[in-house]
Amino acid sequence: MKALIAGATGQDGTYLAAHLLALGHEVVGTTRDAGSADTGRLRALGIDGQLNLVSMLPSDYRSVLRTLAQHRPDHIYFLAGQTSVGLSFDQPVEAIESIATGTLNVLEAIRFVNPEIRLFNAGSSECFGDTGTARASEQTPFRPLSPYAVAKVTAQNLVTNYRIAYDLYACTGVLFNHESPLRPDRFVTQKIIRGAHAVAIGKTKQLSLGNLDISRDWGWAPEYVTVMVKMLAPAQPTDLVIATGRSVSLSYFVERAFRNFDLDWREFVRVDDALRRPSDIHYGAGDPSLAKQVLGWSAQFDVDYVVDQMCAAVVRSAAS
């Protein structure tokens, strides 16, 4: 089996590549510029050099078509595109082009190169918007509140359209928040972990954050990539919500992170309204019941494990 991962040097792409290699698959990974790509995450997992890293620009149809025609994958995992909700407010055009147009280009290339290719599209819980206190399922309507979410909604609708119109094996995993030590520092979760550690070692005395009242369903990224592979196995493609089913506030995340370093977060965290997004989701939680029914999958790790593992990783990194 040959798998192509679009966005192979990101958090999910790296863990997915490691998982596929462990399964014995041949892996082609794409990034916008393979010659200058940051392969630090691949090195961190010890797989740098074990996959074929090539250049592909998802927003350029010719680039996508050429890559698929040259490498002829059996499965494609589209994880590329802008990944930050906050950044999408500053770069909305890039969000649409990299996510929505990129997905469309992959679908069109599959249709012309080999309609038997199976596609996994990385969707997002951000598509649901604010669901009050209800857990979102596959039947929950989309109400996007950011350019990133609008792009993800468009991408998922395109996947559904091509599945119906051209009988492609294409599905979307609607991924709720999932974290790991490979998260970039610009994500609030990693900012919290590193900020708590910096306070603990005396490097800084304060951490500034935005809205602490939001709640999210946080899972473990290395576990979520295994679901991506499982979703391409059934005879028929199905869109699935991938989540733990447990939602906690950002203040809970902060409290547990600081507790890992024997600190009371209230003494060191400052709320800065300038860090709030123009619009934000107050509550987000997923209902993974269908994933369990279809795939027999349910999350084994929740937010407590995620925070503890990320804290342990930052300590190890500082000691090395």
C-alpha positions in Angstrom: 0.0 0.0 0.0 1.3 3.4 -0.9 0.0 6.4 1.0 0.4 10.1 0.2 0.2 12.5 3.1 -0.4 16.2 2.2 1.0 18.2 5.0 3.5 15.5 6.2 5.7 17.7 8.4 2.9 19.0 10.6 1.8 17.5 13.9 -0.8 15.1 12.4 1.2 14.4 9.3 4.2 13.3 11.3 2.3 11.0 13.6 0.4 9.6 10.7 3.6 8.9 8.7 5.1 7.1 11.7 1.9 5.0 12.1 1.7 4.1 8.4 5.4 3.2 8.3 5.0 1.0 11.3 2.2 -0.8 9.4 4.6 -1.5 6.6 3.2 1.0 4.1 5.2 3.1 1.6 4.7 6.8 2.5 5.1 9.8 0.2 4.8 13.0 2.2 4.2 16.4 0.6 5.1 19.9 1.8 5.1 23.2 -0.1 8.8 23.2 -0.5 10.6 19.9 0.3 14.0 21.5 -0.1 13.4 24.0 2.8 10.8 22.1 4.8 11.2 22.0 8.6 11.6 18.3 9.3 12.2 18.7 13.0 9.0 16.8 13.9 10.0 13.9 11.6 13.4 13.8 13.3 11.8 13.9 16.7 10.0 10.6 15.9 13.0 9.1 14.2 11.4 8.8 10.8 13.2 11.5 8.8 14.5 9.8 5.7 12.0 6.9 5.9 9.4 8.6 3.8 9.7 10.2 0.4 9.3 13.9 1.0 8.2 15.9 -2.1 7.0 19.4 -3.0 3.4 20.0 -3.7 1.3 23.2 -3.5 -2.3 22.2 -2.9 -3.7 25.5 -4.2 -2.0 24.8 -7.6 -3.9 22.2 -9.5 -1.0 21.4 -11.9 1.2 20.8 -8.9 -1.3 18.4 -7.4 -2.1 16.6 -10.7 1.6 16.1 -11.4 2.3 14.7 -7.9 -0.5 12.2 -8.1 0.4 11.1 -11.6 4.0 10.7 -10.6 3.6 8.8 -7.4 0.3 6.9 -7.9 -0.8 6.5 -4.3 -3.5 4.1 -3.2 -4.6 6.3 -0.3 -4.4 10.1 0.2 -4.6 11.9 3.5 -5.3 15.6 3.0 -4.0 17.3 6.1 -2.5 20.3 4.4 -3.6 23.9 4.6 -3.8 26.6 7.2 -4.2 25.1 10.7 -4.8 28.1 12.9 -8.2 29.6 13.6 -6.6 32.8 14.9 -4.4 33.2 11.9 -7.3 32.8 9.5 -8.7 36.2 10.7 -5.5 37.8 9.6 -5.1 35.7 6.4 -8.6 34.7 5.3 -7.7 34.4 1.6 -4.9 32.0 2.4 -7.2 30.0 4.6 -9.7 29.5 1.7 -7.1 28.8 -0.9 -5.0 26.4 1.1 -7.9 24.4 2.6 -10.9 24.7 0.3 -9.2 25.1 -3.1 -6.6 22.6 -2.0 -9.2 20.0 -1.3 -11.0 20.7 -4.6 -7.7 20.3 -6.5 -7.0 16.9 -4.8 -10.5 15.7 -5.6 -10.2 16.7 -9.3 -6.8 15.1 -9.6 -8.1 11.9 -8.1 -10.9 11.9 -10.6 -8.5 12.2 -13.6 -5.5 10.2 -12.4 -7.2 7.2 -10.6 -10.8 7.3 -9.3 -10.0 4.2 -7.2 -7.8 6.3 -4.9 -9.2 6.6 -1.4 -9.2 10.0 0.2 -9.3 11.0 3.9 -10.0 14.7 4.4 -9.2 16.3 7.8 -12.3 18.2 8.8 -12.7 20.4 11.9 -15.0 20.8 14.9 -14.8 24.5 14.2 -17.4 23.9 11.5 -20.1 23.4 14.0 -19.7 26.8 15.6 -21.2 27.2 19.1 -23.6 24.3 20.0 -24.6 25.6 23.4 -24.1 22.7 25.8 -24.9 20.0 23.2 -22.3 17.5 21.9 -21.9 17.8 18.1 -22.6 14.7 16.0 -22.6 14.0 12.3 -26.2 15.4 12.2 -25.4 18.7 13.8 -25.6 21.6 11.3 -22.5 23.7 10.5 -22.4 27.3 11.7 -18.8 28.4 11.1 -17.5 31.5 13.0 -14.1 32.0 11.4 -12.6 32.1 8.0 -10.8 28.8 8.9 -14.1 27.2 9.7 -15.7 28.5 6.5 -12.9 26.9 4.5 -13.3 23.6 6.3 -17.0 23.6 5.8 -16.5 24.2 2.1 -13.9 21.4 1.9 -16.2 18.9 3.6 -19.1 19.9 1.3 -16.8 19.3 -1.7 -15.8 15.9 -0.5 -19.4 15.0 0.0 -20.3 16.3 -3.5 -17.5 14.4 -5.2 -18.4 11.2 -3.3 -22.0 11.4 -4.6 -21.4 12.8 -8.1 -18.4 10.7 -9.1 -18.6 7.7 -6.7 -15.3 8.5 -5.2 -14.1 6.9 -2.0 -13.8 10.2 -0.1 -14.6 10.8 3.5 -14.1 13.5 6.2 -13.0 12.9 9.8 -14.5 15.8 11.7 -11.6 16.2 14.2 -12.1 17.9 17.5 -9.1 19.5 19.1 -6.2 17.1 19.5 -2.8 18.0 20.9 0.7 16.6 21.5 4.3 17.7 22.2 4.6 18.3 18.5 2.2 21.2 18.6 3.7 24.6 17.4 4.2 27.3 20.0 1.5 29.5 18.3 -1.2 27.2 19.5 -2.6 28.2 22.9 -2.2 24.7 24.4 1.5 24.7 23.7 1.8 28.3 24.9 0.2 27.3 28.2 2.5 24.3 28.7 5.7 26.2 27.9 4.5 29.2 29.8 3.9 27.1 33.0 7.3 25.5 32.6 9.0 28.9 32.1 7.4 30.2 35.3 8.5 27.0 37.2 12.1 27.5 36.2 12.1 31.2 36.9 12.4 32.2 33.3 9.3 34.4 33.5 6.9 35.6 36.1 3.6 35.8 34.1 1.6 34.2 31.3 -0.9 36.3 29.3 -3.9 34.5 27.8 -7.2 35.5 26.2 -10.6 34.0 27.0 -10.3 31.3 29.7 -14.0 30.5 29.8 -14.1 28.6 26.4 -14.5 24.9 26.6 -13.1 22.3 24.2 -12.9 18.6 23.7 -9.2 17.9 23.7 -7.8 14.5 22.5 -4.4 12.9 22.0 -3.1 13.5 18.4 -1.1 10.2 18.1 -4.4 8.3 18.8 -6.5 10.4 16.4 -4.2 9.6 13.4 -5.0 5.9 13.8 -8.6 6.7 13.2 -7.7 8.3 9.9 -6.3 5.0 8.6 -9.3 3.0 9.9 -11.7 5.3 8.1 -10.3 4.2 4.7 -10.8 0.5 5.5 -14.6 0.0 5.3 -16.3 -0.9 2.0 -18.2 2.4 2.0 -16.9 5.8 3.0 -18.5 7.5 6.0 -18.0 10.9 7.5 -17.3 10.6 11.3 -16.9 12.9 14.3 -13.6 12.1 16.1 -13.6 13.2 19.7 -13.3 12.1 23.3 -16.8 13.2 24.3 -15.4 15.2 27.3 -15.2 19.0 27.2 -13.4 21.1 29.8 -12.7 24.8 30.1 -9.4 26.4 29.1 -9.0 27.5 32.7 -9.1 23.7 33.6 -6.3 23.1 31.0 -4.3 25.9 32.5 -4.9 24.7 36.1 -3.7 21.2 35.3 -0.7 22.4 33.4 0.5 24.6 36.3 -0.3 21.8 38.8 2.2 19.6 36.9 4.9 22.1 38.1 3.4 22.4 41.6 2.2 26.0 40.9 -1.1 27.8 41.5 -2.0 29.2 38.1 -4.0 32.1 39.5 -0.8 33.6 40.8 0.8 33.8 37.4 -1.8 34.0 34.6 -3.1 37.4 33.4 -6.2 37.7 31.1 -5.5 40.1 28.2 -8.5 41.1 26.2 -6.3 42.0 23.3 -5.7 38.2 22.8 -9.4 37.5 22.3 -10.5 36.5 18.8 -13.0 38.6 16.8 -15.5 35.7 17.3 -15.0 32.5 19.2 -16.8 29.3 20.1 -17.8 29.3 23.8 -18.4 25.5 24.0 -17.2 22.6 21.9 -17.7 18.9 22.5 -18.1 16.0 20.2 -20.3 12.9 20.1 -18.1 10.0 18.8 -20.9 7.4 19.0 -20.9 6.7 15.3 -17.2 6.2 15.1 -17.6 3.5 17.8 -20.4 1.9 15.9 -18.7 2.0 12.4 -15.1 1.5 13.4 -15.2 0.1 16.9 -13.1 3.1 18.0 -13.3 5.2 21.1 -10.7 7.5 22.6 -8.5 5.9 25.3 -6.9 9.2 26.3 -8.5 12.5 27.3 -7.4 16.0 28.3 -5.8 14.9 31.6 -3.4 12.6 29.8 -2.8 15.2 27.0 -1.7 17.9 29.5 0.5 15.5 31.6 2.3 14.2 28.5 2.9 17.6 27.1 4.3 18.8 30.4 6.6 15.8 30.7 7.8 16.4 27.1 8.7 20.0 27.8 10.7 19.0 30.9 12.6 16.3 28.9 13.3 18.8 26.1 14.7 21.4 28.6 16.9 18.7 30.2 18.4 17.5 26.9 
